Structures are given as C-alpha cells and as structure tokens.
PDB file of C-alpha atoms in Angstrom:
ATOM      1  CA  MET W1418     -11.125  67.471  43.657  1.00  0.00           C
ATOM      2  CA  SER W1419      -7.774  65.683  43.804  1.00  0.00           C
ATOM      3  CA  LYS W1420      -5.888  64.820  46.949  1.00  0.00           C
ATOM      4  CA  PRO W1421      -2.589  66.539  47.674  1.00  0.00           C
ATOM      5  CA  PRO W1422       0.413  64.302  46.914  1.00  0.00           C
ATOM      6  CA  LYS W1423       1.731  62.210  49.794  1.00  0.00           C
ATOM      7  CA  SER W1424       4.964  63.268  51.378  1.00  0.00           C
ATOM      8  CA  LEU W1425       7.954  60.981  51.035  1.00  0.00           C
ATOM      9  CA  ARG W1426       7.875  60.349  54.769  1.00  0.00           C
ATOM     10  CA  ALA W1427       4.187  59.290  54.604  1.00  0.00           C
ATOM     11  CA  ARG W1428       4.908  56.948  51.692  1.00  0.00           C
ATOM     12  CA  ALA W1429       7.757  55.346  53.632  1.00  0.00           C
ATOM     13  CA  MET W1430       5.506  54.931  56.663  1.00  0.00           C
ATOM     14  CA  ASP W1431       2.819  53.272  54.506  1.00  0.00           C
ATOM     15  CA  ILE W1432       5.316  50.814  53.047  1.00  0.00           C
ATOM     16  CA  LEU W1433       6.824  49.938  56.421  1.00  0.00           C
ATOM     17  CA  SER W1434       3.428  49.574  58.087  1.00  0.00           C
ATOM     18  CA  ARG W1435       2.675  46.619  55.808  1.00  0.00           C
ATOM     19  CA  ARG W1436       5.888  44.612  56.235  1.00  0.00           C
ATOM     20  CA  GLU W1437       9.609  44.765  56.909  1.00  0.00           C
ATOM     21  CA  ILE W1438      11.708  45.916  53.967  1.00  0.00           C
ATOM     22  CA  SER W1439      15.428  46.447  53.438  1.00  0.00           C
ATOM     23  CA  ARG W1440      16.891  49.935  53.213  1.00  0.00           C
ATOM     24  CA  ALA W1441      17.789  49.342  49.557  1.00  0.00           C
ATOM     25  CA  GLY W1442      14.262  48.103  48.818  1.00  0.00           C
ATOM     26  CA  LEU W1443      12.698  51.102  50.541  1.00  0.00           C
ATOM     27  CA  LYS W1444      15.008  53.437  48.639  1.00  0.00           C
ATOM     28  CA  ARG W1445      14.050  51.789  45.340  1.00  0.00           C
ATOM     29  CA  LYS W1446      10.322  52.163  46.095  1.00  0.00           C
ATOM     30  CA  LEU W1447      10.608  55.781  47.210  1.00  0.00           C
ATOM     31  CA  ALA W1448      13.045  57.018  44.533  1.00  0.00           C
ATOM     32  CA  PRO W1449      10.403  57.808  41.874  1.00  0.00           C
ATOM     33  CA  HIS W1450       8.573  60.031  44.368  1.00  0.00           C
ATOM     34  CA  ALA W1451      11.583  61.905  45.763  1.00  0.00           C
ATOM     35  CA  GLU W1452      12.354  65.406  44.602  1.00  0.00           C
ATOM     36  CA  SER W1453      16.055  64.996  45.349  1.00  0.00           C
ATOM     37  CA  GLU W1454      18.555  62.379  46.456  1.00  0.00           C
ATOM     38  CA  GLU W1455      19.217  64.395  49.631  1.00  0.00           C
ATOM     39  CA  GLU W1456      15.537  64.323  50.621  1.00  0.00           C
ATOM     40  CA  LEU W1457      15.423  60.565  50.076  1.00  0.00           C
ATOM     41  CA  ASP W1458      18.607  59.980  52.090  1.00  0.00           C
ATOM     42  CA  ALA W1459      17.289  62.171  54.917  1.00  0.00           C
ATOM     43  CA  VAL W1460      14.053  60.160  55.170  1.00  0.00           C
ATOM     44  CA  LEU W1461      15.955  56.859  55.076  1.00  0.00           C
ATOM     45  CA  ALA W1462      18.392  58.078  57.735  1.00  0.00           C
ATOM     46  CA  GLU W1463      15.543  59.234  59.990  1.00  0.00           C
ATOM     47  CA  PHE W1464      13.717  55.922  59.691  1.00  0.00           C
ATOM     48  CA  SER W1465      16.898  53.955  60.423  1.00  0.00           C
ATOM     49  CA  GLU W1466      17.780  56.218  63.341  1.00  0.00           C
ATOM     50  CA  ARG W1467      14.341  55.769  64.904  1.00  0.00           C
ATOM     51  CA  ASN W1468      14.597  52.020  64.231  1.00  0.00           C
ATOM     52  CA  TRP W1469      11.452  52.067  62.090  1.00  0.00           C
ATOM     53  CA  GLN W1470      13.448  50.460  59.297  1.00  0.00           C
ATOM     54  CA  SER W1471      16.087  47.879  60.134  1.00  0.00           C
ATOM     55  CA  ASP W1472      18.055  45.677  57.754  1.00  0.00           C
ATOM     56  CA  GLU W1473      18.732  43.363  60.694  1.00  0.00           C
ATOM     57  CA  ARG W1474      15.012  42.873  61.393  1.00  0.00           C
ATOM     58  CA  TYR W1475      14.340  42.425  57.677  1.00  0.00           C
ATOM     59  CA  ALA W1476      17.038  39.744  57.336  1.00  0.00           C
ATOM     60  CA  GLU W1477      15.770  37.905  60.402  1.00  0.00           C
ATOM     61  CA  ALA W1478      12.137  37.988  59.218  1.00  0.00           C
ATOM     62  CA  TYR W1479      13.050  36.959  55.659  1.00  0.00           C
ATOM     63  CA  ILE W1480      15.175  34.020  56.777  1.00  0.00           C
ATOM     64  CA  HIS W1481      12.576  32.926  59.319  1.00  0.00           C
ATOM     65  CA  SER W1482       9.850  32.871  56.668  1.00  0.00           C
ATOM     66  CA  LYS W1483      11.877  31.178  53.910  1.00  0.00           C
ATOM     67  CA  SER W1484      14.229  28.809  55.763  1.00  0.00           C
ATOM     68  CA  ARG W1485      11.724  25.932  55.709  1.00  0.00           C
ATOM     69  CA  LEU W1486      11.750  26.026  51.903  1.00  0.00           C
ATOM     70  CA  HIS W1487      15.293  26.986  50.902  1.00  0.00           C
ATOM     71  CA  GLY W1488      18.916  26.348  51.787  1.00  0.00           C
ATOM     72  CA  SER W1489      21.479  28.832  53.033  1.00  0.00           C
ATOM     73  CA  ARG W1490      22.988  29.519  49.617  1.00  0.00           C
ATOM     74  CA  ARG W1491      19.677  30.631  48.140  1.00  0.00           C
ATOM     75  CA  LEU W1492      18.765  32.681  51.221  1.00  0.00           C
ATOM     76  CA  LYS W1493      22.141  34.472  51.130  1.00  0.00           C
ATOM     77  CA  GLN W1494      21.771  35.219  47.430  1.00  0.00           C
ATOM     78  CA  ALA W1495      18.240  36.584  47.833  1.00  0.00           C
ATOM     79  CA  LEU W1496      19.255  38.828  50.729  1.00  0.00           C
ATOM     80  CA  SER W1497      22.271  40.047  48.795  1.00  0.00           C
ATOM     81  CA  ALA W1498      19.954  41.016  45.930  1.00  0.00           C
ATOM     82  CA  GLN W1499      17.930  43.045  48.458  1.00  0.00           C
ATOM     83  CA  GLY W1500      21.056  44.939  49.533  1.00  0.00           C
ATOM     84  CA  ILE W1501      21.665  43.084  52.809  1.00  0.00           C
ATOM     85  CA  ASP W1502      25.304  42.673  53.826  1.00  0.00           C
ATOM     86  CA  GLU W1503      26.514  39.045  53.806  1.00  0.00           C
ATOM     87  CA  ALA W1504      27.929  39.338  57.334  1.00  0.00           C
ATOM     88  CA  LEU W1505      24.509  40.417  58.597  1.00  0.00           C
ATOM     89  CA  SER W1506      22.640  37.657  56.770  1.00  0.00           C
ATOM     90  CA  ARG W1507      25.112  35.001  57.933  1.00  0.00           C
ATOM     91  CA  HIS W1508      24.181  35.820  61.524  1.00  0.00           C
ATOM     92  CA  PHE W1509      20.571  34.632  61.000  1.00  0.00           C
ATOM     93  CA  LEU W1510      21.108  31.678  58.644  1.00  0.00           C
ATOM     94  CA  PRO W1511      20.151  28.231  59.940  1.00  0.00           C
ATOM     95  CA  ASP W1512      22.945  26.068  61.323  1.00  0.00           C
ATOM     96  CA  ARG W1513      24.223  23.008  59.475  1.00  0.00           C
ATOM     97  CA  GLN W1514      22.069  20.473  61.301  1.00  0.00           C
ATOM     98  CA  SER W1515      18.877  22.484  60.758  1.00  0.00           C
ATOM     99  CA  GLU W1516      19.682  22.832  57.083  1.00  0.00           C
ATOM    100  CA  GLN W1517      20.296  19.094  56.716  1.00  0.00           C
ATOM    101  CA  GLN W1518      17.024  18.273  58.459  1.00  0.00           C
ATOM    102  CA  THR W1519      15.190  20.779  56.258  1.00  0.00           C
ATOM    103  CA  ALA W1520      16.704  19.254  53.109  1.00  0.00           C
ATOM    104  CA  ALA W1521      15.634  15.775  54.252  1.00  0.00           C
ATOM    105  CA  ALA W1522      12.103  16.976  55.035  1.00  0.00           C
ATOM    106  CA  ILE W1523      11.774  18.709  51.648  1.00  0.00           C
ATOM    107  CA  LEU W1524      13.095  15.635  49.841  1.00  0.00           C
ATOM    108  CA  ARG W1525      10.668  13.359  51.709  1.00  0.00           C
ATOM    109  CA  LYS W1526       7.709  15.670  51.071  1.00  0.00           C
ATOM    110  CA  LYS W1527       8.409  16.214  47.368  1.00  0.00           C
ATOM    111  CA  PHE W1528       9.401  12.706  46.298  1.00  0.00           C
ATOM    112  CA  LYS W1529       7.705  10.376  48.847  1.00  0.00           C
ATOM    113  CA  HIS W1530      10.148   7.478  48.242  1.00  0.00           C
ATOM    114  CA  PRO W1531      13.902   6.946  47.776  1.00  0.00           C
ATOM    115  CA  PRO W1532      15.273   7.230  44.230  1.00  0.00           C
ATOM    116  CA  ALA W1533      15.055   3.997  42.261  1.00  0.00           C
ATOM    117  CA  ASP W1534      18.054   4.650  40.014  1.00  0.00           C
ATOM    118  CA  LEU W1535      20.887   7.102  39.354  1.00  0.00           C
ATOM    119  CA  LYS W1536      18.824   9.262  36.982  1.00  0.00           C
ATOM    120  CA  GLU W1537      16.114   9.775  39.598  1.00  0.00           C
ATOM    121  CA  LYS W1538      18.708  10.491  42.286  1.00  0.00           C
ATOM    122  CA  GLN W1539      20.303  13.152  40.069  1.00  0.00           C
ATOM    123  CA  LYS W1540      16.896  14.724  39.477  1.00  0.00           C
ATOM    124  CA  GLN W1541      16.238  14.875  43.221  1.00  0.00           C
ATOM    125  CA  ALA W1542      19.729  16.280  43.887  1.00  0.00           C
ATOM    126  CA  ARG W1543      19.183  19.015  41.260  1.00  0.00           C
ATOM    127  CA  PHE W1544      15.898  19.896  42.923  1.00  0.00           C
ATOM    128  CA  LEU W1545      17.616  20.386  46.291  1.00  0.00           C
ATOM    129  CA  ALA W1546      20.550  22.257  44.722  1.00  0.00           C
ATOM    130  CA  TYR W1547      18.088  24.629  43.025  1.00  0.00           C
ATOM    131  CA  ARG W1548      16.546  25.229  46.438  1.00  0.00           C
ATOM    132  CA  GLY W1549      19.961  26.396  47.688  1.00  0.00           C
ATOM    133  CA  PHE W1550      21.246  23.387  49.615  1.00  0.00           C
ATOM    134  CA  ASP W1551      24.946  22.510  49.485  1.00  0.00           C
ATOM    135  CA  MET W1552      26.209  19.042  48.572  1.00  0.00           C
ATOM    136  CA  ASP W1553      26.811  18.091  52.204  1.00  0.00           C
ATOM    137  CA  ALA W1554      23.168  18.762  53.082  1.00  0.00           C
ATOM    138  CA  ILE W1555      22.011  16.946  49.936  1.00  0.00           C
ATOM    139  CA  GLN W1556      24.100  13.850  50.699  1.00  0.00           C
ATOM    140  CA  THR W1557      22.867  13.773  54.297  1.00  0.00           C
ATOM    141  CA  ALA W1558      19.287  14.165  53.067  1.00  0.00           C
ATOM    142  CA  PHE W1559      19.669  11.164  50.765  1.00  0.00           C
ATOM    143  CA  LYS W1560      21.147   9.100  53.582  1.00  0.00           C
ATOM    144  CA  HIS W1561      18.439   9.868  56.123  1.00  0.00           C
ATOM    145  CA  ALA W1562      15.344  11.332  54.441  1.00  0.00           C
ATOM    146  CA  TRP W1563      13.324   8.150  54.668  1.00  0.00           C
ATOM    147  CA  ASP W1564      14.506   7.123  58.171  1.00  0.00           C
ATOM    148  CA  GLU W1565      11.480   7.715  60.381  1.00  0.00           C
ATOM    149  CA  ASP W1566      13.391   8.335  63.612  1.00  0.00           C
ATOM    150  CA  TRP W1567      16.442  10.181  62.255  1.00  0.00           C
ATOM    151  CA  THR W1568      17.580  13.410  63.838  1.00  0.00           C
ATOM    152  CA  TYR W1569      20.951  15.040  63.489  1.00  0.00           C
ATOM    153  CA  GLU W1570      21.875  14.207  67.085  1.00  0.00           C
ATOM    154  CA  SER W1571      21.410  10.450  66.521  1.00  0.00           C
ATOM    155  CA  GLU W1572      24.335  10.321  64.083  1.00  0.00           C
TER     156      GLU W1572
END
C-alpha cells in the first residue's frame, strides 16, 4: 500500500525544518512537485508572510558559517547564485578589518611560514584570491600574517 503524495506545503515545511534556504532555492526544490506556478507562488508567499522562510535569515546564516573560510567577493557571488539580492547580502558581510584578519589567519594556517620567493608569494596570493579576498586584504595578510601580536587596531 503506497502513501499518498505529500502536499507542496508539507514538502516546503520538511525542507525548512532541516535548514535555512533562500526563496529561490526553495522554489527550485519544490518546482518539480508543484501542479502549477500559482500553487508554488502561493506556498512561497505564505511561508514568507509567516516568516518561516526568510532570505535575510538565510543570508545571515550563510555568511556566518562561511566567513571564516572565504572573503567577501566569494560570499557575495555565492549568495547571488542563490538568488539573494546584493544589497541584502552586503548588510551581513564582514567589515574590512575582519576580512583582513581572516585572510591573515587562513594564510598562516595553510602555509605555516612566509613565502621564500616571488613564485611562492604569487601562489599564496592566488590561493587567497580564489577564496574571495580582495587585493587589499591579501596585501595586509602578507604584511601581518606571521606577526604574533598583530591586530587591525594596532596599525
């Protein structure tokens, strides 16, 4: 005996009970199960209205979980791919000093010692650029990554 198919609303509730998700992501996951676009939009509108689904909460949670690993550029790009407005994501991005300290910490953890030559420095800079850090954060990281007592305020 087979179970009756889940309603769209129940599927949305199951997805949101596990973790935060953007409206666009929820729409993408529910679309194959929706009978019509209107039904899908109605469920999404209800969940947003009741604050069960919030792009703001999703952006905040995503940035909080990934900001220790990636720079602002990569975080913005990833949120944009998830359908989050840039103005909304900008609100939760780490400030410049936090990003510079994160870049320095990542550089120190990954490479353990300062670059010995230009080729090694370029390799380390590419690594940080791939992680989404801008050149200002990368330069500051190279200047201070191996200073034991450096903080942004001491500059």
